[in-house]
PDB file of C-alpha atoms in Angstrom:
ATOM      1  CA  UNK A  27     -20.220 -26.374  21.490  1.00 72.00           C
ATOM      2  CA  UNK A  28     -17.735 -25.087  19.574  1.00 73.00           C
ATOM      3  CA  UNK A  29     -20.270 -23.996  17.004  1.00 77.00           C
ATOM      4  CA  UNK A  30     -22.310 -21.808  19.820  1.00 79.00           C
ATOM      5  CA  UNK A  31     -18.934 -20.493  21.234  1.00 78.00           C
ATOM      6  CA  UNK A  32     -17.784 -19.540  17.608  1.00 79.00           C
ATOM      7  CA  UNK A  33     -21.422 -18.088  17.255  1.00 80.00           C
ATOM      8  CA  UNK A  34     -20.892 -15.439  20.872  1.00 81.00           C
ATOM      9  CA  UNK A  35     -17.114 -15.114  20.373  1.00 87.00           C
ATOM     10  CA  UNK A  36     -16.307 -15.052  16.649  1.00 91.00           C
ATOM     11  CA  UNK A  37     -14.285 -18.201  14.986  1.00 93.00           C
ATOM     12  CA  UNK A  38     -10.642 -17.318  14.806  1.00 94.00           C
ATOM     13  CA  UNK A  39     -11.106 -15.957  11.005  1.00 92.00           C
ATOM     14  CA  UNK A  40     -13.610 -13.360  12.176  1.00 92.00           C
ATOM     15  CA  UNK A  41     -11.221 -12.915  15.644  1.00 95.00           C
ATOM     16  CA  UNK A  42      -8.486 -11.835  12.892  1.00 95.00           C
ATOM     17  CA  UNK A  43     -10.785  -9.832  10.602  1.00 92.00           C
ATOM     18  CA  UNK A  44     -11.696  -7.688  13.578  1.00 93.00           C
ATOM     19  CA  UNK A  45      -8.502  -6.963  14.666  1.00 95.00           C
ATOM     20  CA  UNK A  46      -6.903  -6.257  10.733  1.00 91.00           C
ATOM     21  CA  UNK A  47     -11.240  -4.047  11.238  1.00 87.00           C
ATOM     22  CA  UNK A  48      -9.387  -2.477  14.208  1.00 89.00           C
ATOM     23  CA  UNK A  49      -6.525  -1.122  12.853  1.00 85.00           C
ATOM     24  CA  UNK A  50      -8.246   1.320  10.520  1.00 77.00           C
ATOM     25  CA  UNK A  51     -12.501   2.122  12.164  1.00 80.00           C
ATOM     26  CA  UNK A  52     -13.010   1.551  15.724  1.00 88.00           C
ATOM     27  CA  UNK A  53     -15.196  -1.771  16.413  1.00 92.00           C
ATOM     28  CA  UNK A  54     -18.719  -2.172  17.762  1.00 95.00           C
ATOM     29  CA  UNK A  55     -18.640  -2.458  21.616  1.00 95.00           C
ATOM     30  CA  UNK A  56     -20.132  -5.600  20.975  1.00 95.00           C
ATOM     31  CA  UNK A  57     -17.286  -6.632  18.333  1.00 95.00           C
ATOM     32  CA  UNK A  58     -14.370  -4.589  21.015  1.00 95.00           C
ATOM     33  CA  UNK A  59     -16.002  -7.253  23.623  1.00 95.00           C
ATOM     34  CA  UNK A  60     -16.034 -10.218  21.088  1.00 95.00           C
ATOM     35  CA  UNK A  61     -12.476  -9.607  19.902  1.00 96.00           C
ATOM     36  CA  UNK A  62     -11.814  -9.449  23.658  1.00 96.00           C
ATOM     37  CA  UNK A  63     -13.205 -12.857  25.554  1.00 95.00           C
ATOM     38  CA  UNK A  64     -12.042 -14.267  22.150  1.00 95.00           C
ATOM     39  CA  UNK A  65      -7.711 -13.312  22.246  1.00 95.00           C
ATOM     40  CA  UNK A  66      -8.736 -14.704  26.408  1.00 95.00           C
ATOM     41  CA  UNK A  67      -9.583 -17.933  25.028  1.00 93.00           C
ATOM     42  CA  UNK A  68      -7.734 -18.059  22.000  1.00 94.00           C
ATOM     43  CA  UNK A  69      -3.142 -17.778  21.783  1.00 93.00           C
ATOM     44  CA  UNK A  70      -3.295 -18.190  17.859  1.00 94.00           C
ATOM     45  CA  UNK A  71      -4.631 -14.740  17.683  1.00 95.00           C
ATOM     46  CA  UNK A  72      -3.596 -13.528  19.787  1.00 95.00           C
ATOM     47  CA  UNK A  73      -0.232 -13.288  18.688  1.00 94.00           C
ATOM     48  CA  UNK A  74      -1.981 -13.146  15.289  1.00 95.00           C
ATOM     49  CA  UNK A  75      -3.038  -9.379  17.201  1.00 95.00           C
ATOM     50  CA  UNK A  76       0.181  -8.699  17.681  1.00 93.00           C
ATOM     51  CA  UNK A  77       2.378 -10.300  15.164  1.00 93.00           C
ATOM     52  CA  UNK A  78       0.236  -8.046  13.048  1.00 94.00           C
ATOM     53  CA  UNK A  79       1.027  -4.914  15.198  1.00 93.00           C
ATOM     54  CA  UNK A  80       4.836  -4.984  14.115  1.00 92.00           C
ATOM     55  CA  UNK A  81       4.424  -6.069  10.262  1.00 92.00           C
ATOM     56  CA  UNK A  82       2.110  -2.327  10.027  1.00 89.00           C
ATOM     57  CA  UNK A  83       4.534  -0.442  11.632  1.00 89.00           C
ATOM     58  CA  UNK A  84       6.881  -2.239   9.669  1.00 89.00           C
ATOM     59  CA  UNK A  85       5.094  -1.451   5.990  1.00 86.00           C
ATOM     60  CA  UNK A  86       4.396   2.027   6.864  1.00 82.00           C
ATOM     61  CA  UNK A  87       8.378   2.137   8.195  1.00 81.00           C
ATOM     62  CA  UNK A  88       8.778   0.699   5.142  1.00 78.00           C
ATOM     63  CA  UNK A  89       6.993   3.265   3.083  1.00 70.00           C
ATOM     64  CA  UNK A  90       8.752   6.195   4.376  1.00 69.00           C
ATOM     65  CA  UNK A  91      11.761   3.965   3.110  1.00 67.00           C
ATOM     66  CA  UNK A  92      11.463   5.441  -0.338  1.00 59.00           C
ATOM     67  CA  UNK A  93      11.510   8.419  -0.234  1.00 54.00           C
ATOM     68  CA  UNK A  94      15.768   8.088  -1.399  1.00 52.00           C
ATOM     69  CA  UNK A  95      17.039  11.149  -1.969  1.00 50.00           C
ATOM     70  CA  UNK A  96      17.873  11.103  -5.822  1.00 57.00           C
ATOM     71  CA  UNK A  97      19.076  12.843  -7.996  1.00 72.00           C
ATOM     72  CA  UNK A  98      16.364  15.169  -9.621  1.00 80.00           C
ATOM     73  CA  UNK A  99      18.795  16.809 -12.428  1.00 81.00           C
ATOM     74  CA  UNK A 100      19.363  13.462 -13.290  1.00 81.00           C
ATOM     75  CA  UNK A 101      15.251  12.837 -13.256  1.00 84.00           C
ATOM     76  CA  UNK A 102      15.843  16.071 -14.837  1.00 87.00           C
ATOM     77  CA  UNK A 103      17.920  15.487 -17.806  1.00 86.00           C
ATOM     78  CA  UNK A 104      15.516  12.391 -18.487  1.00 86.00           C
ATOM     79  CA  UNK A 105      12.487  14.064 -19.129  1.00 88.00           C
ATOM     80  CA  UNK A 106      13.689  16.091 -21.215  1.00 88.00           C
ATOM     81  CA  UNK A 107      15.582  14.438 -23.198  1.00 87.00           C
ATOM     82  CA  UNK A 108      12.400  12.066 -23.078  1.00 86.00           C
ATOM     83  CA  UNK A 109      10.095  15.163 -24.342  1.00 86.00           C
ATOM     84  CA  UNK A 110      12.671  15.423 -27.504  1.00 84.00           C
ATOM     85  CA  UNK A 111      12.362  12.350 -28.513  1.00 82.00           C
ATOM     86  CA  UNK A 112       8.180  12.351 -28.509  1.00 77.00           C
ATOM     87  CA  UNK A 113       7.941  14.180 -32.142  1.00 63.00           C
ATOM     88  CA  UNK A 114       5.469  17.532 -30.468  1.00 63.00           C
ATOM     89  CA  UNK A 115       9.340  19.459 -29.256  1.00 64.00           C
TER      90      UNK A 115
ATOM     91  CA  UNK B   6       8.086  38.745 -27.826  1.00 36.00           C
ATOM     92  CA  UNK B   7       6.050  35.336 -26.807  1.00 52.00           C
ATOM     93  CA  UNK B   8       7.748  32.462 -25.312  1.00 65.00           C
ATOM     94  CA  UNK B   9       7.896  29.384 -27.280  1.00 81.00           C
ATOM     95  CA  UNK B  10       6.614  25.788 -26.385  1.00 82.00           C
ATOM     96  CA  UNK B  11       9.227  24.194 -26.129  1.00 84.00           C
ATOM     97  CA  UNK B  12      11.429  27.045 -23.466  1.00 86.00           C
ATOM     98  CA  UNK B  13       8.054  27.503 -21.976  1.00 86.00           C
ATOM     99  CA  UNK B  14       8.682  23.166 -20.963  1.00 88.00           C
ATOM    100  CA  UNK B  15      12.197  23.473 -20.330  1.00 90.00           C
ATOM    101  CA  UNK B  16      12.005  25.463 -17.530  1.00 91.00           C
ATOM    102  CA  UNK B  17       8.414  23.973 -15.862  1.00 92.00           C
ATOM    103  CA  UNK B  18      10.788  20.936 -16.041  1.00 93.00           C
ATOM    104  CA  UNK B  19      13.674  22.822 -14.168  1.00 92.00           C
ATOM    105  CA  UNK B  20      10.732  24.621 -11.931  1.00 92.00           C
ATOM    106  CA  UNK B  21       8.181  21.608 -11.354  1.00 93.00           C
ATOM    107  CA  UNK B  22       9.828  18.579 -11.300  1.00 92.00           C
ATOM    108  CA  UNK B  23      11.462  18.091  -7.944  1.00 89.00           C
ATOM    109  CA  UNK B  24       7.677  19.313  -6.576  1.00 90.00           C
ATOM    110  CA  UNK B  25       5.489  16.410  -9.037  1.00 92.00           C
ATOM    111  CA  UNK B  26       7.944  13.694  -8.562  1.00 90.00           C
ATOM    112  CA  UNK B  27       8.427  14.152  -4.197  1.00 84.00           C
ATOM    113  CA  UNK B  28       3.983  13.451  -4.365  1.00 86.00           C
ATOM    114  CA  UNK B  29       3.958  11.303  -7.469  1.00 88.00           C
ATOM    115  CA  UNK B  30       6.538   8.645  -4.685  1.00 82.00           C
ATOM    116  CA  UNK B  31       5.394   9.316  -2.102  1.00 76.00           C
ATOM    117  CA  UNK B  32       1.549   8.746  -4.284  1.00 81.00           C
ATOM    118  CA  UNK B  33       3.061   5.523  -5.306  1.00 80.00           C
ATOM    119  CA  UNK B  34       6.492   4.744  -2.805  1.00 72.00           C
ATOM    120  CA  UNK B  35       7.666   2.507  -6.009  1.00 76.00           C
ATOM    121  CA  UNK B  36      10.816   5.572  -7.579  1.00 79.00           C
ATOM    122  CA  UNK B  37      11.142   4.462 -10.959  1.00 82.00           C
ATOM    123  CA  UNK B  38       7.100   4.429 -11.623  1.00 88.00           C
ATOM    124  CA  UNK B  39       6.892   7.084  -9.859  1.00 90.00           C
ATOM    125  CA  UNK B  40      10.058   9.229 -12.513  1.00 91.00           C
ATOM    126  CA  UNK B  41       7.916   7.487 -15.505  1.00 92.00           C
ATOM    127  CA  UNK B  42       4.513   9.216 -14.368  1.00 95.00           C
ATOM    128  CA  UNK B  43       6.439  12.283 -14.075  1.00 95.00           C
ATOM    129  CA  UNK B  44       8.480  11.891 -17.552  1.00 94.00           C
ATOM    130  CA  UNK B  45       4.335  11.217 -18.608  1.00 94.00           C
ATOM    131  CA  UNK B  46       3.083  13.663 -17.486  1.00 95.00           C
ATOM    132  CA  UNK B  47       5.681  15.810 -19.619  1.00 94.00           C
ATOM    133  CA  UNK B  48       5.123  14.177 -22.179  1.00 93.00           C
ATOM    134  CA  UNK B  49       1.522  14.774 -22.399  1.00 93.00           C
ATOM    135  CA  UNK B  50       1.939  18.949 -21.379  1.00 92.00           C
ATOM    136  CA  UNK B  51       3.885  18.732 -24.543  1.00 90.00           C
ATOM    137  CA  UNK B  52       0.455  17.212 -27.044  1.00 89.00           C
ATOM    138  CA  UNK B  53      -1.601  19.432 -24.955  1.00 90.00           C
ATOM    139  CA  UNK B  54       0.184  22.264 -24.590  1.00 88.00           C
ATOM    140  CA  UNK B  55      -2.318  23.736 -26.482  1.00 86.00           C
ATOM    141  CA  UNK B  56      -4.933  23.131 -24.391  1.00 84.00           C
ATOM    142  CA  UNK B  57      -3.448  24.717 -21.459  1.00 84.00           C
ATOM    143  CA  UNK B  58      -5.054  27.657 -20.491  1.00 76.00           C
ATOM    144  CA  UNK B  59      -2.787  30.613 -20.073  1.00 74.00           C
ATOM    145  CA  UNK B  60      -4.843  31.760 -17.184  1.00 72.00           C
ATOM    146  CA  UNK B  61      -4.540  28.977 -14.803  1.00 80.00           C
ATOM    147  CA  UNK B  62      -0.589  28.141 -13.110  1.00 89.00           C
ATOM    148  CA  UNK B  63       1.174  25.773 -14.848  1.00 91.00           C
ATOM    149  CA  UNK B  64       1.682  24.133 -11.989  1.00 91.00           C
ATOM    150  CA  UNK B  65      -1.543  23.108 -10.854  1.00 91.00           C
ATOM    151  CA  UNK B  66      -2.649  21.766 -14.623  1.00 93.00           C
ATOM    152  CA  UNK B  67       0.929  19.875 -14.519  1.00 94.00           C
ATOM    153  CA  UNK B  68      -0.437  18.597 -10.764  1.00 93.00           C
ATOM    154  CA  UNK B  69      -3.586  17.395 -12.599  1.00 92.00           C
ATOM    155  CA  UNK B  70      -1.902  15.158 -15.916  1.00 94.00           C
ATOM    156  CA  UNK B  71      -0.457  13.743 -13.121  1.00 95.00           C
ATOM    157  CA  UNK B  72      -2.553  13.355 -10.856  1.00 92.00           C
ATOM    158  CA  UNK B  73      -5.115  11.728 -13.012  1.00 93.00           C
ATOM    159  CA  UNK B  74      -2.101   9.598 -13.892  1.00 93.00           C
ATOM    160  CA  UNK B  75      -1.946   8.758 -10.584  1.00 90.00           C
ATOM    161  CA  UNK B  76      -5.712   6.560 -10.404  1.00 88.00           C
ATOM    162  CA  UNK B  77      -4.491   5.508 -13.834  1.00 88.00           C
ATOM    163  CA  UNK B  78      -2.312   3.186 -12.435  1.00 88.00           C
ATOM    164  CA  UNK B  79      -4.367   2.102  -9.191  1.00 82.00           C
ATOM    165  CA  UNK B  80      -7.061   1.957 -11.460  1.00 81.00           C
ATOM    166  CA  UNK B  81      -5.865  -1.009 -13.820  1.00 80.00           C
ATOM    167  CA  UNK B  82      -3.947  -2.360 -10.775  1.00 73.00           C
ATOM    168  CA  UNK B  83      -7.163  -2.933  -8.740  1.00 71.00           C
ATOM    169  CA  UNK B  84      -9.455  -3.671 -11.299  1.00 66.00           C
ATOM    170  CA  UNK B  85      -7.575  -7.395 -12.468  1.00 59.00           C
ATOM    171  CA  UNK B  86     -10.113 -10.228 -11.110  1.00 57.00           C
ATOM    172  CA  UNK B  87      -9.866 -12.126  -7.464  1.00 52.00           C
ATOM    173  CA  UNK B  88     -11.416 -15.196  -7.824  1.00 48.00           C
ATOM    174  CA  UNK B  89      -7.959 -17.290  -7.597  1.00 50.00           C
ATOM    175  CA  UNK B  90      -6.900 -14.645  -3.771  1.00 50.00           C
ATOM    176  CA  UNK B  91      -9.843 -16.630  -2.391  1.00 50.00           C
ATOM    177  CA  UNK B  92      -8.201 -20.156  -2.536  1.00 50.00           C
ATOM    178  CA  UNK B  93      -5.476 -19.309  -1.014  1.00 54.00           C
ATOM    179  CA  UNK B  94      -7.162 -16.762   1.064  1.00 56.00           C
ATOM    180  CA  UNK B  95      -8.935 -20.347   2.631  1.00 63.00           C
ATOM    181  CA  UNK B  96      -6.100 -21.363   2.756  1.00 82.00           C
ATOM    182  CA  UNK B  97      -4.889 -20.678   6.219  1.00 90.00           C
ATOM    183  CA  UNK B  98      -8.309 -21.778   8.610  1.00 90.00           C
ATOM    184  CA  UNK B  99     -10.632 -24.534   8.656  1.00 88.00           C
ATOM    185  CA  UNK B 100     -13.798 -24.731   6.863  1.00 85.00           C
ATOM    186  CA  UNK B 101     -15.870 -24.600  11.098  1.00 86.00           C
ATOM    187  CA  UNK B 102     -13.226 -20.762  11.294  1.00 88.00           C
ATOM    188  CA  UNK B 103     -10.451 -22.235  13.281  1.00 91.00           C
ATOM    189  CA  UNK B 104      -7.141 -21.834  12.426  1.00 92.00           C
ATOM    190  CA  UNK B 105      -5.497 -24.398  10.018  1.00 90.00           C
ATOM    191  CA  UNK B 106      -2.884 -26.408  12.318  1.00 89.00           C
ATOM    192  CA  UNK B 107       0.304 -25.227  10.118  1.00 87.00           C
ATOM    193  CA  UNK B 108      -0.950 -22.406   9.802  1.00 89.00           C
ATOM    194  CA  UNK B 109      -1.181 -20.704  13.346  1.00 90.00           C
ATOM    195  CA  UNK B 110       0.118 -18.625  13.885  1.00 92.00           C
ATOM    196  CA  UNK B 111       3.694 -19.077  16.522  1.00 89.00           C
ATOM    197  CA  UNK B 112       5.194 -17.773  19.342  1.00 86.00           C
ATOM    198  CA  UNK B 113       7.327 -15.154  18.159  1.00 85.00           C
ATOM    199  CA  UNK B 114       9.467 -15.414  21.230  1.00 79.00           C
ATOM    200  CA  UNK B 115      10.473 -11.828  20.482  1.00 75.00           C
ATOM    201  CA  UNK B 116      10.256  -9.922  24.886  1.00 72.00           C
ATOM    202  CA  UNK B 117      12.627  -7.796  24.399  1.00 72.00           C
ATOM    203  CA  UNK B 118      14.132  -7.439  21.180  1.00 73.00           C
ATOM    204  CA  UNK B 119      10.412  -6.807  19.845  1.00 73.00           C
ATOM    205  CA  UNK B 120      11.408  -3.043  20.609  1.00 74.00           C
ATOM    206  CA  UNK B 121      13.947  -3.253  17.741  1.00 84.00           C
ATOM    207  CA  UNK B 122      12.995  -5.577  15.987  1.00 86.00           C
ATOM    208  CA  UNK B 123      11.988  -3.473  12.820  1.00 86.00           C
ATOM    209  CA  UNK B 124      15.797  -1.853  13.465  1.00 86.00           C
ATOM    210  CA  UNK B 125      16.413  -4.896  11.897  1.00 86.00           C
ATOM    211  CA  UNK B 126      17.920  -5.773   8.737  1.00 86.00           C
ATOM    212  CA  UNK B 127      18.362  -8.440   8.186  1.00 87.00           C
ATOM    213  CA  UNK B 128      14.023  -8.312   9.158  1.00 89.00           C
ATOM    214  CA  UNK B 129      13.687  -5.375   6.429  1.00 88.00           C
ATOM    215  CA  UNK B 130      14.990  -7.690   4.444  1.00 88.00           C
ATOM    216  CA  UNK B 131      12.691 -10.825   4.925  1.00 91.00           C
ATOM    217  CA  UNK B 132       9.611  -8.181   5.603  1.00 90.00           C
ATOM    218  CA  UNK B 133      10.069  -6.374   1.833  1.00 87.00           C
ATOM    219  CA  UNK B 134      10.793  -9.754   0.070  1.00 89.00           C
ATOM    220  CA  UNK B 135       7.221 -10.864   1.344  1.00 90.00           C
ATOM    221  CA  UNK B 136       5.664  -7.706   1.072  1.00 86.00           C
ATOM    222  CA  UNK B 137       7.132  -8.515  -3.249  1.00 83.00           C
ATOM    223  CA  UNK B 138       6.291 -11.390  -3.700  1.00 85.00           C
ATOM    224  CA  UNK B 139       2.198 -10.820  -2.652  1.00 83.00           C
ATOM    225  CA  UNK B 140       0.228 -10.507  -5.124  1.00 77.00           C
ATOM    226  CA  UNK B 141      -0.069  -7.190  -7.362  1.00 71.00           C
ATOM    227  CA  UNK B 142      -3.343  -6.082  -6.729  1.00 67.00           C
ATOM    228  CA  UNK B 143      -2.810  -7.152  -3.095  1.00 74.00           C
ATOM    229  CA  UNK B 144       0.146  -5.880  -2.547  1.00 74.00           C
ATOM    230  CA  UNK B 145      -1.783  -2.212  -3.800  1.00 71.00           C
ATOM    231  CA  UNK B 146      -4.356  -1.851  -1.481  1.00 73.00           C
ATOM    232  CA  UNK B 147      -1.195  -2.373   2.201  1.00 75.00           C
ATOM    233  CA  UNK B 148       0.557   0.966  -0.529  1.00 69.00           C
ATOM    234  CA  UNK B 149      -2.833   2.749  -0.283  1.00 68.00           C
ATOM    235  CA  UNK B 150      -3.519   2.555   3.998  1.00 67.00           C
ATOM    236  CA  UNK B 151      -0.281   4.509   3.641  1.00 63.00           C
ATOM    237  CA  UNK B 152      -1.400   7.672   1.429  1.00 56.00           C
ATOM    238  CA  UNK B 153      -1.195  10.758   3.413  1.00 46.00           C
ATOM    239  CA  UNK B 154      -4.779  12.245   4.139  1.00 45.00           C
ATOM    240  CA  UNK B 155      -6.611   9.443   2.234  1.00 55.00           C
ATOM    241  CA  UNK B 156      -9.003   7.996   4.552  1.00 60.00           C
ATOM    242  CA  UNK B 157     -10.027   3.940   3.316  1.00 61.00           C
ATOM    243  CA  UNK B 158     -13.670   5.233   1.854  1.00 64.00           C
ATOM    244  CA  UNK B 159     -11.278   8.269  -0.071  1.00 66.00           C
ATOM    245  CA  UNK B 160      -9.779   5.105  -1.637  1.00 65.00           C
ATOM    246  CA  UNK B 161     -12.183   3.088  -2.531  1.00 66.00           C
ATOM    247  CA  UNK B 162     -14.270   5.838  -3.927  1.00 67.00           C
ATOM    248  CA  UNK B 163     -10.693   7.065  -6.403  1.00 63.00           C
ATOM    249  CA  UNK B 164     -10.382   3.346  -7.253  1.00 64.00           C
ATOM    250  CA  UNK B 165     -13.462   2.365  -7.054  1.00 66.00           C
ATOM    251  CA  UNK B 166     -14.303  -0.566  -5.183  1.00 68.00           C
ATOM    252  CA  UNK B 167     -16.563  -1.175  -2.322  1.00 74.00           C
ATOM    253  CA  UNK B 168     -15.115  -1.064   0.374  1.00 71.00           C
ATOM    254  CA  UNK B 169     -15.279  -3.747   1.846  1.00 73.00           C
ATOM    255  CA  UNK B 170     -13.868  -5.451  -0.786  1.00 74.00           C
ATOM    256  CA  UNK B 171     -11.238  -3.248   0.103  1.00 76.00           C
ATOM    257  CA  UNK B 172     -10.879  -4.157   3.314  1.00 77.00           C
ATOM    258  CA  UNK B 173     -10.781  -8.131   2.494  1.00 80.00           C
ATOM    259  CA  UNK B 174      -8.045  -7.079   0.693  1.00 80.00           C
ATOM    260  CA  UNK B 175      -5.722  -6.185   3.443  1.00 83.00           C
ATOM    261  CA  UNK B 176      -7.452  -8.380   5.451  1.00 87.00           C
ATOM    262  CA  UNK B 177      -5.615 -11.653   3.325  1.00 86.00           C
ATOM    263  CA  UNK B 178      -2.765  -9.451   2.155  1.00 87.00           C
ATOM    264  CA  UNK B 179      -1.430  -8.946   5.929  1.00 90.00           C
ATOM    265  CA  UNK B 180      -2.899 -12.616   6.387  1.00 92.00           C
ATOM    266  CA  UNK B 181      -0.193 -14.266   4.156  1.00 89.00           C
ATOM    267  CA  UNK B 182       2.241 -11.628   4.779  1.00 91.00           C
ATOM    268  CA  UNK B 183       2.107 -12.526   8.409  1.00 93.00           C
ATOM    269  CA  UNK B 184       2.925 -15.832   7.516  1.00 92.00           C
ATOM    270  CA  UNK B 185       5.475 -15.903   4.820  1.00 91.00           C
ATOM    271  CA  UNK B 186       7.239 -13.743   8.094  1.00 92.00           C
ATOM    272  CA  UNK B 187       6.797 -16.189   9.929  1.00 91.00           C
ATOM    273  CA  UNK B 188       8.814 -18.836   7.948  1.00 89.00           C
ATOM    274  CA  UNK B 189      10.552 -16.405   6.774  1.00 90.00           C
ATOM    275  CA  UNK B 190      12.746 -15.287   9.805  1.00 83.00           C
ATOM    276  CA  UNK B 191      11.299 -17.617  12.367  1.00 73.00           C
ATOM    277  CA  UNK B 192      12.107 -20.399  11.357  1.00 64.00           C
ATOM    278  CA  UNK B 193      15.274 -19.451  10.273  1.00 57.00           C
TER     279      UNK B 193
END
């Protein structure tokens, strides 16, 4: 019985994989439907989707935050002094 | 009189460091690494200065050197074998594909807090800690997704890995990340 359910409406392993895939590529109609029904029956995977969406935003935010304003003059000085260390300069 | 190599290079450092550095930061999402690669770019420029054709723009030339370095960096990162990774992946599910009981996502009971969760400094700290604790290659792939104007397929081409391999890595990284955040934030 369980095997049949997994076959029709995905295992949690497959469902979470589709949840991740969905962030980047549109799912097929069949995949979408299977995932929807799976989530109706599975609280854990529903929770997973919600949480993964939050994390996705969190990673993006974290990524953007790294654009701090470092002193570019300092970077230039470091480069020049590094170039002076190389023999060809 | 022709300008010397040194005065050329000094001029380029003054003119283009800003743009090169912003670009590198954006592509690498790592400030220190960006600094290193921009520095290396100028070192290479000194070495290859004689090969530079004066009719092309120095900015384009420097950018092409930098881009090579960035791609090289990612290539080396991703080329490491992943056999170990697969073990930790199977650690989330039973053989039949059901969640393992202790790995099952719990209800985070967020409700109203959900909107503000990402503004929470402590949550950001936990997320950063969990991102840093991912195997290096996974972290690289997760970051790579946020490169400007790149879709998955282009990234795979640049890194010379298959798309399915790439998504599997991202998927595993997310499983691990979620688990780590739950254990460190919601259970604390």
